[in-house]
Coordinates of C-alpha atoms in Angstrom, one line a residue:
Chain A
M16 CA -57.0 -32.5 -37.2
P17 CA -55.3 -33.1 -34.0
E18 CA -54.3 -36.5 -32.7
Y19 CA -55.3 -38.0 -29.4
L20 CA -54.0 -41.0 -27.4
L21 CA -56.7 -42.9 -25.6
F22 CA -56.2 -45.7 -23.0
R23 CA -58.2 -47.3 -20.4
L24 CA -57.3 -47.8 -16.7
C25 CA -59.2 -50.5 -14.7
G26 CA -58.3 -53.0 -12.1
P27 CA -59.7 -54.4 -8.9
M28 CA -58.2 -51.5 -6.9
A29 CA -56.8 -48.1 -7.7
A30 CA -55.2 -45.4 -5.6
W31 CA -54.5 -41.9 -7.0
G32 CA -52.6 -40.4 -4.1
G33 CA -53.5 -37.1 -2.7
V34 CA -51.5 -34.9 -0.4
A35 CA -50.3 -37.2 2.4
V36 CA -48.1 -35.9 5.2
G37 CA -48.4 -38.5 7.8
E38 CA -50.2 -41.5 8.8
Y39 CA -53.3 -40.9 6.4
R40 CA -52.5 -41.6 2.7
P41 CA -55.8 -40.5 0.9
A42 CA -56.8 -41.4 -2.5
E43 CA -58.5 -39.0 -5.0
S44 CA -61.4 -39.8 -7.2
H45 CA -59.6 -39.7 -10.5
P46 CA -56.0 -40.2 -11.9
S47 CA -53.5 -37.6 -10.9
R48 CA -51.1 -36.2 -13.4
S49 CA -48.1 -37.6 -11.7
A50 CA -49.7 -41.1 -11.8
V51 CA -50.5 -40.9 -15.5
F52 CA -47.2 -39.6 -16.6
G53 CA -45.4 -41.9 -14.2
L54 CA -47.2 -44.8 -15.9
V55 CA -46.3 -43.6 -19.5
A56 CA -42.7 -42.8 -18.4
A57 CA -42.4 -46.4 -16.8
A58 CA -43.6 -48.0 -20.1
L59 CA -41.0 -45.9 -22.0
G60 CA -38.3 -47.0 -19.6
I61 CA -37.6 -43.6 -18.0
R62 CA -36.6 -44.0 -14.4
R63 CA -37.9 -42.0 -11.4
E64 CA -34.6 -40.2 -10.9
E65 CA -34.4 -39.1 -14.5
T66 CA -35.8 -35.6 -13.9
A67 CA -35.0 -34.0 -17.3
P68 CA -36.8 -36.5 -19.5
L69 CA -39.7 -36.7 -17.1
K70 CA -40.1 -33.0 -17.1
R71 CA -40.1 -32.9 -20.9
L72 CA -42.6 -35.7 -21.0
Q73 CA -45.0 -33.9 -18.8
E74 CA -44.6 -30.5 -20.5
S75 CA -45.3 -31.9 -23.9
Y76 CA -48.8 -33.5 -23.5
R77 CA -52.1 -32.4 -22.0
M78 CA -54.3 -34.8 -20.2
A79 CA -57.9 -35.5 -19.6
A80 CA -59.5 -38.3 -17.5
L81 CA -63.0 -39.5 -17.7
V82 CA -64.5 -41.4 -14.7
N83 CA -66.6 -44.1 -16.2
A84 CA -67.2 -45.9 -13.0
P85 CA -66.3 -44.1 -9.6
G86 CA -66.0 -47.3 -7.6
N87 CA -66.2 -47.6 -3.9
L88 CA -63.8 -46.3 -1.3
V89 CA -61.9 -48.8 0.8
R90 CA -59.7 -47.9 3.8
D91 CA -56.8 -50.1 4.5
Y92 CA -55.3 -50.3 8.0
H93 CA -51.6 -50.9 7.4
T94 CA -49.1 -51.9 10.0
T95 CA -45.3 -52.3 9.5
Q96 CA -42.8 -53.7 11.8
V97 CA -39.6 -52.0 11.9
P98 CA -36.4 -51.9 14.1
S99 CA -36.2 -49.0 16.7
E100 CA -34.0 -46.0 15.4
T101 CA -31.1 -46.9 17.7
T102 CA -31.1 -50.7 16.8
K103 CA -31.3 -49.6 13.1
K104 CA -28.2 -47.6 13.5
Q105 CA -26.3 -50.4 15.2
A106 CA -27.3 -53.2 12.9
W107 CA -27.7 -51.4 9.6
P108 CA -27.8 -52.4 6.9
F109 CA -30.0 -55.5 7.0
A110 CA -29.6 -57.8 4.2
T111 CA -33.2 -59.3 4.2
R112 CA -36.5 -58.4 5.7
R113 CA -36.4 -61.8 7.5
E114 CA -33.3 -60.6 9.3
E115 CA -34.9 -57.2 10.1
V116 CA -37.8 -58.6 11.8
S117 CA -36.0 -61.5 13.6
L118 CA -34.3 -58.8 16.0
P119 CA -35.3 -59.3 19.6
R120 CA -38.9 -58.3 20.1
D121 CA -38.0 -55.4 22.2
D122 CA -36.1 -53.8 19.5
L123 CA -39.1 -53.8 17.0
N124 CA -41.7 -51.1 16.8
T125 CA -44.9 -50.9 14.7
I126 CA -45.7 -47.8 12.3
L127 CA -49.2 -47.3 11.2
S128 CA -50.7 -45.9 8.2
T129 CA -54.3 -45.7 6.8
R130 CA -54.4 -46.0 2.9
E131 CA -57.3 -45.3 0.8
Y132 CA -58.2 -47.3 -2.4
F133 CA -61.0 -47.2 -5.0
C134 CA -62.5 -50.6 -5.8
D135 CA -64.5 -51.2 -9.0
A136 CA -63.3 -48.0 -10.7
L137 CA -62.8 -47.5 -14.5
Y138 CA -61.2 -44.5 -16.2
T139 CA -60.6 -43.4 -19.8
V140 CA -57.5 -41.4 -20.1
C141 CA -56.7 -39.1 -23.0
L142 CA -53.3 -37.5 -24.0
W143 CA -52.6 -35.0 -26.7
P144 CA -49.6 -32.8 -27.8
A145 CA -49.3 -29.6 -25.9
H146 CA -47.0 -28.1 -28.6
D147 CA -45.2 -29.2 -31.8
A148 CA -41.9 -30.3 -30.4
T149 CA -43.1 -33.3 -28.4
P150 CA -40.3 -35.8 -27.7
Y151 CA -42.3 -38.9 -28.8
P152 CA -45.2 -39.1 -31.4
L153 CA -48.3 -40.5 -29.8
S154 CA -48.0 -43.7 -31.6
A155 CA -44.6 -44.2 -29.8
L156 CA -46.3 -43.8 -26.5
A157 CA -49.0 -46.4 -27.5
E158 CA -46.4 -48.8 -28.5
A159 CA -44.6 -48.4 -25.2
L160 CA -47.8 -49.0 -23.4
R161 CA -48.4 -52.3 -25.2
G162 CA -44.7 -53.7 -24.4
P163 CA -43.7 -51.7 -21.4
T164 CA -40.3 -51.6 -19.7
F165 CA -41.7 -51.3 -16.2
V166 CA -45.2 -52.6 -15.3
P167 CA -48.1 -50.2 -15.4
Y168 CA -50.1 -49.9 -12.2
L169 CA -53.0 -47.8 -10.9
G170 CA -51.3 -45.5 -8.5
R171 CA -49.8 -47.9 -6.1
K172 CA -47.8 -51.0 -7.2
S173 CA -50.2 -53.2 -5.5
C174 CA -52.9 -52.2 -7.9
P175 CA -52.3 -54.0 -11.1
V176 CA -54.6 -53.5 -14.1
F177 CA -56.8 -56.3 -15.2
L178 CA -57.2 -55.6 -18.9
P179 CA -54.8 -54.5 -21.5
L180 CA -54.7 -50.6 -21.5
Q181 CA -55.7 -50.7 -25.2
P182 CA -53.8 -47.6 -26.2
Q183 CA -55.1 -46.1 -29.5
V184 CA -54.3 -43.1 -31.5
V185 CA -57.3 -41.3 -33.2
R186 CA -57.6 -38.1 -35.2
A187 CA -60.5 -35.9 -34.2
D188 CA -61.7 -32.3 -33.9
N189 CA -62.0 -32.3 -30.1
L190 CA -61.8 -34.4 -27.1
R191 CA -65.4 -35.7 -27.2
A192 CA -64.9 -36.6 -31.0
A193 CA -61.8 -38.6 -30.0
M194 CA -63.6 -40.5 -27.4
E195 CA -66.3 -41.2 -29.9
A196 CA -63.8 -42.6 -32.3
A197 CA -62.2 -45.0 -29.8
A198 CA -62.9 -48.6 -29.6
F199 CA -62.7 -50.6 -26.4
P200 CA -63.7 -54.2 -27.0
D201 CA -64.2 -55.2 -23.4
Q202 CA -67.7 -53.8 -22.5
E203 CA -69.0 -57.3 -21.7
M204 CA -66.3 -58.1 -19.2
L205 CA -66.8 -54.8 -17.3
K206 CA -70.6 -55.3 -17.1
P207 CA -70.5 -55.8 -13.4
L208 CA -69.0 -52.3 -12.9
S209 CA -71.6 -49.7 -12.1
R210 CA -71.6 -47.1 -14.9
E211 CA -73.8 -44.2 -15.5
E212 CA -74.8 -42.3 -18.6
R213 CA -73.0 -39.2 -17.1
G214 CA -69.7 -39.1 -15.6
M215 CA -67.1 -36.6 -14.4
L216 CA -64.7 -35.3 -16.9
F217 CA -61.3 -33.7 -15.9
W218 CA -59.3 -32.0 -18.4
E219 CA -56.7 -29.2 -18.8
G220 CA -56.0 -26.5 -21.4
E221 CA -58.2 -23.9 -22.8
D222 CA -59.2 -25.8 -25.9
E223 CA -62.8 -26.5 -26.8
T224 CA -63.5 -30.1 -25.6
G225 CA -66.7 -30.5 -27.6
F226 CA -68.6 -31.7 -24.4
E227 CA -71.6 -30.0 -23.0
A228 CA -70.3 -29.5 -19.5
E229 CA -72.6 -29.2 -16.8
G230 CA -71.5 -27.2 -13.6
R231 CA -68.0 -26.6 -14.8
Q232 CA -65.5 -26.2 -12.0
T233 CA -61.9 -25.4 -11.8
V234 CA -59.7 -27.3 -9.4
R235 CA -56.1 -26.7 -8.3
R236 CA -54.2 -30.0 -7.9
R237 CA -50.6 -30.2 -6.7
D238 CA -49.8 -33.3 -8.7
V239 CA -47.2 -32.2 -11.4
A240 CA -44.1 -34.2 -10.3
L241 CA -40.9 -32.0 -10.3
N242 CA -38.4 -34.0 -8.4
R243 CA -38.9 -37.3 -6.9
R244 CA -35.9 -37.3 -4.6
Q245 CA -37.1 -34.1 -3.0
W246 CA -40.7 -35.1 -3.3
Q247 CA -41.7 -31.8 -5.0
F248 CA -44.9 -31.2 -6.9
A249 CA -46.1 -28.1 -8.9
E250 CA -49.7 -26.9 -8.9
R251 CA -51.9 -26.9 -12.0
K252 CA -55.3 -26.0 -13.0
E253 CA -57.8 -28.7 -13.9
Y254 CA -61.4 -28.3 -15.1
G255 CA -64.1 -30.7 -14.1
A256 CA -67.6 -31.1 -15.3
L257 CA -70.3 -33.7 -15.5
V258 CA -70.6 -34.8 -19.1
R259 CA -72.5 -37.3 -21.1
V260 CA -70.3 -40.3 -21.5
P261 CA -69.7 -41.0 -25.3
E262 CA -71.2 -44.3 -26.4
A263 CA -67.8 -45.6 -27.5
V264 CA -66.2 -45.5 -24.0
R265 CA -69.3 -46.2 -21.9
Chain B
M18 CA -39.7 -54.1 -23.4
A19 CA -39.0 -56.3 -20.6
E20 CA -39.7 -60.0 -19.8
F21 CA -42.4 -60.3 -17.4
I22 CA -43.4 -63.5 -15.4
Q23 CA -47.0 -63.5 -14.2
L24 CA -48.5 -65.8 -11.6
H25 CA -52.2 -66.3 -11.1
M26 CA -53.2 -68.4 -8.1
L27 CA -56.4 -69.7 -6.5
V28 CA -55.9 -70.4 -2.7
S29 CA -58.6 -71.7 -0.5
Y30 CA -58.5 -70.7 3.2
P31 CA -60.7 -72.4 5.7
P32 CA -62.4 -70.0 8.4
S33 CA -59.6 -67.8 9.5
N34 CA -58.7 -64.2 10.1
L35 CA -55.4 -63.9 8.2
N36 CA -55.1 -60.1 7.7
R37 CA -57.0 -57.9 10.2
D38 CA -57.9 -54.2 10.2
D39 CA -57.9 -51.9 13.2
M40 CA -61.1 -53.4 14.5
G41 CA -59.6 -56.9 14.5
R42 CA -61.9 -57.9 11.6
P43 CA -60.7 -59.7 8.5
K44 CA -59.9 -57.1 5.7
T45 CA -62.5 -56.7 3.0
A46 CA -62.9 -55.1 -0.4
M47 CA -65.8 -54.5 -2.8
M48 CA -65.4 -56.1 -6.0
G49 CA -68.2 -56.2 -8.7
G50 CA -70.4 -54.4 -6.3
V51 CA -70.2 -57.3 -3.7
N52 CA -68.3 -57.8 -0.5
R53 CA -65.1 -59.9 -0.7
L54 CA -62.4 -60.9 1.7
R55 CA -59.0 -59.4 1.2
V56 CA -55.5 -60.0 2.1
S57 CA -53.2 -57.1 1.5
S58 CA -50.2 -57.4 -0.8
Q59 CA -48.0 -56.2 2.2
S60 CA -49.3 -59.1 4.2
L61 CA -48.6 -61.6 1.7
K62 CA -45.1 -60.4 0.9
R63 CA -44.2 -60.4 4.5
A64 CA -45.3 -64.0 4.8
W65 CA -43.2 -64.9 1.8
R66 CA -40.0 -62.9 2.8
T67 CA -39.8 -64.3 6.2
S68 CA -40.5 -67.9 5.1
E69 CA -38.1 -70.7 5.5
I70 CA -38.2 -71.4 1.7
F71 CA -36.7 -67.9 1.2
K72 CA -34.2 -68.5 3.8
E73 CA -33.1 -71.9 2.5
A74 CA -32.9 -70.7 -1.1
L75 CA -31.5 -67.3 -0.8
G76 CA -29.4 -67.7 2.4
G77 CA -26.9 -69.9 0.6
H78 CA -27.1 -73.6 0.9
L79 CA -23.6 -74.1 2.0
G80 CA -23.7 -71.2 4.5
V81 CA -22.9 -71.4 8.3
R82 CA -25.6 -70.6 10.9
T83 CA -24.1 -69.4 14.0
K84 CA -24.0 -67.0 16.9
E85 CA -20.3 -67.5 17.3
M86 CA -18.7 -65.7 14.2
G87 CA -17.3 -63.0 16.3
W88 CA -15.4 -65.6 18.4
N89 CA -14.2 -67.3 15.2
I90 CA -13.0 -64.0 13.9
Y91 CA -11.1 -63.4 17.2
L92 CA -9.4 -66.7 16.9
A93 CA -8.5 -66.1 13.3
L94 CA -7.0 -62.7 14.2
R95 CA -5.1 -64.0 17.2
G96 CA -3.7 -66.9 15.3
G97 CA -3.1 -65.0 12.1
K98 CA -5.3 -67.7 10.4
A99 CA -7.8 -67.8 7.5
L100 CA -11.3 -67.3 8.7
A101 CA -12.6 -70.3 6.6
D102 CA -10.1 -72.6 8.2
V103 CA -11.1 -71.5 11.8
V104 CA -14.8 -71.9 10.9
D105 CA -14.2 -75.3 9.4
G106 CA -12.3 -76.3 12.6
K107 CA -9.1 -77.0 10.6
D108 CA -5.8 -76.9 12.3
A109 CA -4.3 -74.9 9.4
A110 CA -1.0 -72.9 9.2
A111 CA -1.0 -69.1 9.8
V112 CA -1.5 -67.1 6.7
R113 CA -0.6 -63.7 8.2
S114 CA 0.9 -62.1 11.4
P115 CA -1.2 -62.6 14.5
V116 CA -3.0 -59.5 16.0
E117 CA -2.7 -58.4 19.8
E118 CA -5.4 -59.5 22.2
K119 CA -7.2 -56.2 22.7
K120 CA -7.6 -55.4 19.0
A121 CA -8.6 -58.9 18.2
V122 CA -11.5 -58.6 20.6
A123 CA -12.5 -55.1 19.6
W124 CA -12.5 -55.9 15.9
G125 CA -14.3 -59.3 16.5
Q126 CA -17.0 -57.4 18.3
A127 CA -17.3 -54.7 15.6
I128 CA -17.7 -57.1 12.8
A129 CA -20.1 -59.4 14.8
A130 CA -22.2 -56.4 15.6
V131 CA -22.7 -55.8 11.9
F132 CA -24.6 -59.1 11.7
G133 CA -26.6 -59.0 15.0
K134 CA -26.9 -57.5 18.4
L135 CA -24.0 -58.5 20.7
K136 CA -24.8 -60.3 23.9
K137 CA -24.6 -58.0 26.9
I138 CA -21.7 -59.0 29.2
E139 CA -21.3 -56.9 32.4
S140 CA -17.6 -57.5 33.1
V141 CA -15.3 -59.9 31.4
T142 CA -13.4 -62.0 33.9
T143 CA -13.2 -65.5 32.4
E144 CA -12.4 -66.9 29.1
K145 CA -16.1 -67.8 28.8
D146 CA -17.1 -64.2 29.4
K147 CA -14.8 -63.1 26.5
K148 CA -16.3 -65.6 24.2
D149 CA -19.8 -64.6 25.1
S150 CA -18.8 -61.0 24.5
L151 CA -18.1 -61.9 20.9
C152 CA -21.2 -63.7 20.3
V153 CA -24.5 -62.3 19.0
E154 CA -28.0 -62.9 20.4
Q155 CA -29.6 -64.5 17.3
M156 CA -28.5 -67.1 14.9
V157 CA -27.0 -65.5 11.8
H158 CA -26.7 -67.2 8.4
F159 CA -23.4 -66.6 6.8
S160 CA -22.8 -67.3 3.1
P161 CA -19.5 -68.5 1.8
D162 CA -19.2 -65.2 0.0
E163 CA -19.6 -63.2 3.3
I164 CA -17.0 -65.4 5.1
V165 CA -14.6 -64.5 2.2
A166 CA -15.4 -60.8 2.5
I167 CA -14.9 -60.8 6.2
D168 CA -11.6 -62.7 5.7
G169 CA -10.6 -59.9 3.2
L170 CA -11.4 -57.3 5.8
L171 CA -9.3 -59.2 8.4
A172 CA -6.2 -59.3 6.2
H173 CA -6.7 -55.6 5.6
L174 CA -6.9 -54.9 9.3
A175 CA -4.0 -57.1 10.2
E176 CA -1.8 -55.3 7.8
S177 CA -2.8 -51.7 8.6
G178 CA -3.4 -52.2 12.3
G179 CA -6.2 -49.6 12.2
D180 CA -9.7 -50.2 13.4
P181 CA -12.4 -51.0 10.7
S182 CA -14.2 -47.9 9.5
E183 CA -17.9 -47.7 9.1
N184 CA -17.4 -48.1 5.4
D185 CA -15.5 -51.3 5.9
L186 CA -18.4 -52.6 7.9
A187 CA -21.1 -51.5 5.4
L188 CA -19.3 -53.0 2.6
L189 CA -19.6 -56.5 4.4
R190 CA -23.2 -56.4 3.9
E191 CA -23.2 -55.4 0.4
E192 CA -21.2 -58.5 -0.5
N193 CA -24.3 -60.4 0.4
S194 CA -26.8 -59.8 -2.5
A195 CA -30.1 -59.2 -0.9
A196 CA -32.5 -61.0 -3.2
D197 CA -35.6 -60.1 -1.3
I198 CA -34.9 -56.4 -1.5
A199 CA -34.3 -56.8 -5.2
M200 CA -37.6 -58.3 -5.4
F201 CA -39.7 -56.2 -3.1
G202 CA -37.8 -53.0 -3.2
R203 CA -36.8 -50.5 -0.5
M204 CA -37.3 -46.8 -0.1
L205 CA -35.3 -44.9 2.5
A206 CA -35.8 -41.2 2.5
S207 CA -32.8 -40.8 4.8
S208 CA -30.4 -42.7 2.6
P209 CA -31.6 -42.7 -1.1
S210 CA -28.5 -44.5 -2.3
F211 CA -29.8 -47.7 -0.6
N212 CA -33.2 -47.4 -2.5
C213 CA -34.2 -50.1 -4.9
E214 CA -37.2 -50.3 -7.2
A215 CA -39.1 -53.4 -6.7
A216 CA -39.0 -55.9 -9.5
V217 CA -42.0 -57.8 -8.2
Q218 CA -45.5 -56.5 -8.1
V219 CA -47.9 -58.1 -5.8
A220 CA -51.7 -57.5 -5.9
H221 CA -54.1 -57.7 -2.9
A222 CA -55.6 -61.1 -2.9
V223 CA -59.4 -61.0 -3.1
T224 CA -61.9 -63.8 -2.9
V225 CA -63.6 -64.9 -6.1
H226 CA -67.0 -65.0 -4.3
R227 CA -69.3 -62.9 -2.1
V228 CA -68.4 -63.2 1.6
A229 CA -70.1 -62.3 4.9
V230 CA -67.7 -61.9 7.9
E231 CA -69.0 -63.9 10.7
D232 CA -68.8 -63.4 14.5
D233 CA -67.5 -66.3 16.6
Y234 CA -68.9 -65.9 20.1
F235 CA -66.8 -67.8 22.4
T236 CA -66.4 -68.6 26.2
A237 CA -63.7 -70.0 28.3
V238 CA -64.3 -72.1 31.3
D239 CA -62.6 -71.3 34.6
D240 CA -61.3 -74.8 35.7
L241 CA -61.4 -73.8 39.5
N242 CA -64.8 -72.4 39.4
R243 CA -66.8 -75.3 41.2
G244 CA -70.1 -73.6 40.6
V245 CA -70.8 -72.9 44.2
E246 CA -71.6 -69.1 43.8
D247 CA -71.6 -68.7 40.1
V248 CA -71.6 -71.2 37.1
G249 CA -71.0 -68.7 34.5
A250 CA -68.0 -68.7 32.1
G251 CA -64.7 -67.3 33.2
H252 CA -64.3 -65.3 30.0
V253 CA -66.7 -64.2 27.2
G254 CA -65.3 -62.9 23.8
Q255 CA -66.0 -62.5 20.3
A256 CA -63.8 -62.8 17.3
E257 CA -64.5 -62.3 13.6
F258 CA -63.6 -64.7 10.8
A259 CA -64.4 -65.8 7.4
A260 CA -63.5 -68.4 4.8
G261 CA -62.8 -68.0 1.2
L262 CA -61.2 -69.0 -2.1
Y263 CA -58.8 -66.1 -3.0
Y264 CA -57.4 -65.0 -6.4
A265 CA -53.8 -63.9 -6.0
Y266 CA -51.8 -62.2 -8.7
L267 CA -48.1 -61.3 -8.9
C268 CA -45.9 -60.0 -11.7
I269 CA -42.1 -60.4 -11.9
N270 CA -40.1 -57.9 -14.1
R271 CA -37.3 -60.3 -14.8
D272 CA -35.1 -57.7 -16.6
L273 CA -35.3 -55.4 -13.5
L274 CA -34.6 -58.2 -11.2
V275 CA -31.5 -59.1 -13.3
E276 CA -30.4 -55.5 -13.0
N277 CA -31.2 -55.2 -9.2
L278 CA -29.0 -58.3 -8.6
G279 CA -26.1 -57.0 -10.6
G280 CA -26.5 -59.5 -13.5
D281 CA -26.2 -62.6 -11.3
E282 CA -28.4 -64.9 -13.4
D283 CA -28.1 -67.9 -11.0
L284 CA -29.3 -65.8 -8.1
V285 CA -32.2 -64.4 -10.3
D286 CA -33.3 -67.9 -11.0
R287 CA -33.1 -68.9 -7.3
A288 CA -35.0 -65.9 -6.4
I289 CA -37.8 -66.5 -8.9
R290 CA -38.0 -70.1 -8.0
S291 CA -38.2 -69.5 -4.3
L292 CA -40.7 -66.7 -4.7
T293 CA -43.0 -68.9 -6.8
E294 CA -42.7 -71.9 -4.4
A295 CA -43.4 -69.6 -1.4
A296 CA -46.2 -68.0 -3.2
A297 CA -47.8 -71.4 -3.7
K298 CA -47.1 -72.8 -0.2
V299 CA -46.9 -70.0 2.3
G300 CA -49.8 -67.6 3.5
P301 CA -50.1 -65.1 6.2
K302 CA -49.9 -66.5 9.7
G303 CA -52.5 -64.2 11.3
K304 CA -54.4 -66.0 14.1
Q305 CA -52.8 -69.3 13.1
N306 CA -53.1 -70.7 16.6
S307 CA -56.9 -70.1 16.6
F308 CA -57.6 -71.3 13.0
A309 CA -54.7 -73.4 11.8
S310 CA -55.6 -72.1 8.4
R311 CA -52.5 -73.1 6.4
A312 CA -53.2 -73.7 2.8
Y313 CA -51.3 -74.5 -0.5
A314 CA -52.5 -73.0 -3.8
S315 CA -55.0 -75.2 -5.5
Y316 CA -54.4 -73.7 -8.8
L317 CA -51.5 -71.9 -10.5
L318 CA -51.2 -70.4 -13.9
A319 CA -47.8 -68.9 -14.9
E320 CA -47.2 -66.8 -18.0
R321 CA -44.2 -65.4 -19.6
G322 CA -43.9 -62.7 -22.2
S323 CA -43.1 -59.1 -22.9
Q324 CA -46.6 -57.9 -23.5
Q325 CA -48.2 -55.5 -21.1
P326 CA -49.0 -57.6 -17.9
R327 CA -52.6 -57.7 -16.6
S328 CA -54.2 -59.7 -13.8
L329 CA -57.1 -61.9 -14.5
S330 CA -59.2 -60.7 -11.6
V331 CA -61.7 -59.4 -14.1
A332 CA -62.8 -63.0 -14.4
F333 CA -64.2 -62.6 -10.9
L334 CA -65.9 -59.2 -11.2
K335 CA -69.1 -61.4 -11.4
P336 CA -68.9 -63.3 -8.2
V337 CA -68.4 -67.2 -8.5
G338 CA -71.4 -69.2 -7.2
G339 CA -72.7 -72.8 -7.2
D340 CA -71.4 -75.6 -5.2
D341 CA -68.0 -76.1 -6.3
Y342 CA -66.2 -72.8 -6.1
L343 CA -62.8 -74.0 -7.2
K344 CA -64.0 -75.6 -10.4
A345 CA -66.2 -72.7 -11.2
A346 CA -63.3 -70.3 -10.5
V347 CA -60.7 -72.2 -12.6
A348 CA -63.3 -72.3 -15.5
A349 CA -63.9 -68.5 -15.2
L350 CA -60.1 -67.9 -15.1
E351 CA -59.3 -70.0 -18.2
V352 CA -62.3 -68.8 -20.2
T353 CA -61.4 -65.2 -19.5
R354 CA -57.7 -65.7 -20.5
E355 CA -58.7 -67.3 -23.7
N356 CA -61.3 -64.6 -24.4
M357 CA -58.8 -61.9 -23.7
E358 CA -56.3 -63.5 -26.1
K359 CA -59.0 -63.6 -28.8
T360 CA -60.0 -60.0 -28.1
Y361 CA -56.5 -58.4 -27.7
G362 CA -54.3 -60.8 -29.4
A363 CA -51.6 -62.7 -27.4
C364 CA -51.2 -61.4 -23.7
A365 CA -48.4 -63.6 -23.0
R366 CA -45.8 -65.7 -25.0
E367 CA -46.3 -69.1 -23.2
C368 CA -48.0 -70.4 -20.1
R369 CA -48.2 -73.5 -17.8
T370 CA -50.8 -74.5 -15.3
M371 CA -50.9 -76.7 -12.2
N372 CA -54.2 -77.8 -10.9
A373 CA -54.2 -79.6 -7.6
G374 CA -57.9 -79.9 -7.6
A375 CA -57.9 -81.8 -10.8
G376 CA -54.5 -83.3 -10.2
T377 CA -52.9 -82.0 -13.3
G378 CA -49.5 -80.3 -13.7
T379 CA -46.8 -80.2 -11.0
L380 CA -45.2 -77.4 -9.1
D381 CA -41.9 -78.6 -10.3
E382 CA -42.9 -78.0 -13.8
I383 CA -44.1 -74.5 -13.0
L384 CA -40.7 -73.8 -11.2
E385 CA -38.9 -75.0 -14.2
F386 CA -40.9 -72.8 -16.4
V387 CA -40.5 -69.7 -14.4
S388 CA -36.8 -69.9 -13.8
G389 CA -34.1 -69.6 -16.5
D390 CA -33.6 -67.0 -19.2
H391 CA -35.5 -68.9 -21.9
A392 CA -37.0 -66.1 -24.0

């Protein structure tokens, strides 16, 4: 029987970044591949610039995300005071932020951005091996999530989690059975979140999930991080469908 | 595994508008299905980073604050003296050969310009003009390390006789460990070698209770309107505001901070102390003149451990009610923490609390607890 690693993502705010080219920084309704593997890599202590281990990690596992509570969309109007380009060149580098903003007023400009977040959202994430030569057994990933090297967060650093991720490895025939076999002891605390009997499930790979999927759709998402410095992402195929949420993760 | 220091705070703000959206309204968020006030993490960080507490703690206690470093550099070069002696006003002996007038002025200006914008002087005719041309517009805080670094550069320039290169000047700033960048990170697409992964994570602060943003309708009287033709107000306006008790959370990755600061444990401790103190005492200054909403944290819980960090805002998913928000919020926070420990096992190795509402614990104890490498 195959193994699955399950963990839960929840916090007051989450932001799974979509394609952002300018002022508008949108958030997607469910965790992106880059965010989930970034979180796992951070727990393991793999750094952003370490392209090879990151690639290996991403290629070795498949991922599914169940949206237990979709949450509410919040738009954050974000302004940042920055020195003008010419001043920056003259006075660079600044030692502290205080120094940067204490330049004469005429030398400061404001840059704007609008960022989206989801409040009150809850997700169950599942990872399983894509092949036999995975760099870490699932139990090692779970161990790293319990005692991480870098903090986990929900897409943006300002979005901490508010419960332990509760990573757990289960053996099961398929994705649905794996979710049934999980145990998340915090249902009481999460009562105020609005959860439905049915929720959107997103998964990859052609394997049988065990779910009765309603209105299955195929989505192309450009969220496979290739190179952070060059900000390159590859496209992948993701399936989505409305499913009955298993009792154990509801 | 890394050592994490987590701070959980409850801060009460009177009617205010600390952090505004594009409509000028206080920022909000939904939590537990009800509307809350929100202060963005960015807004909090700015308030802390630009605070006097940070400056005092991280600028170097024994530093010199001056606009005149360029002039002092000029004097040191002209007299062949050590910069520290000139800065201290000592009449010490020369330590190297003097540099000619023109070069001393040019080098003094180049180095001073690294630290601030030079005053604009149209034409230099008097000695006073020359001095002004070597001064920067704003006060700059120089740490002893920086003065030593500048002096090193002066010795090198005096010996080689060549002008300071861009690299020489950039190095001057690297001598000064930027504790706030080590804490809050920096990302520059144009020069990634200056990038730094933030060691401190700050959450958006959100009220523990349901909030409705209110409208303040205000009028201003025209003092010279004697009411002959019109007795109306000179100005009519509207401003939004709200009051609330916020839950704020931040998490310091101590190991990463040590790495970012090149292993300087003393600076790490100073950085953590000043961050904790600033977080407890300093808030965003938005609309301060209209609302005077300055507030200190009423409650602070600090935790240390290498377990996976988590905020405790789940305690407030169900909004706090009743007639004593602070008491109810403290109770909800502490019960949630206890229950979480029961359910998941230890979420931190040890903790300390300070409760200004009940008069228990002190900020000093918290500062002592968060600083130092006592794993």
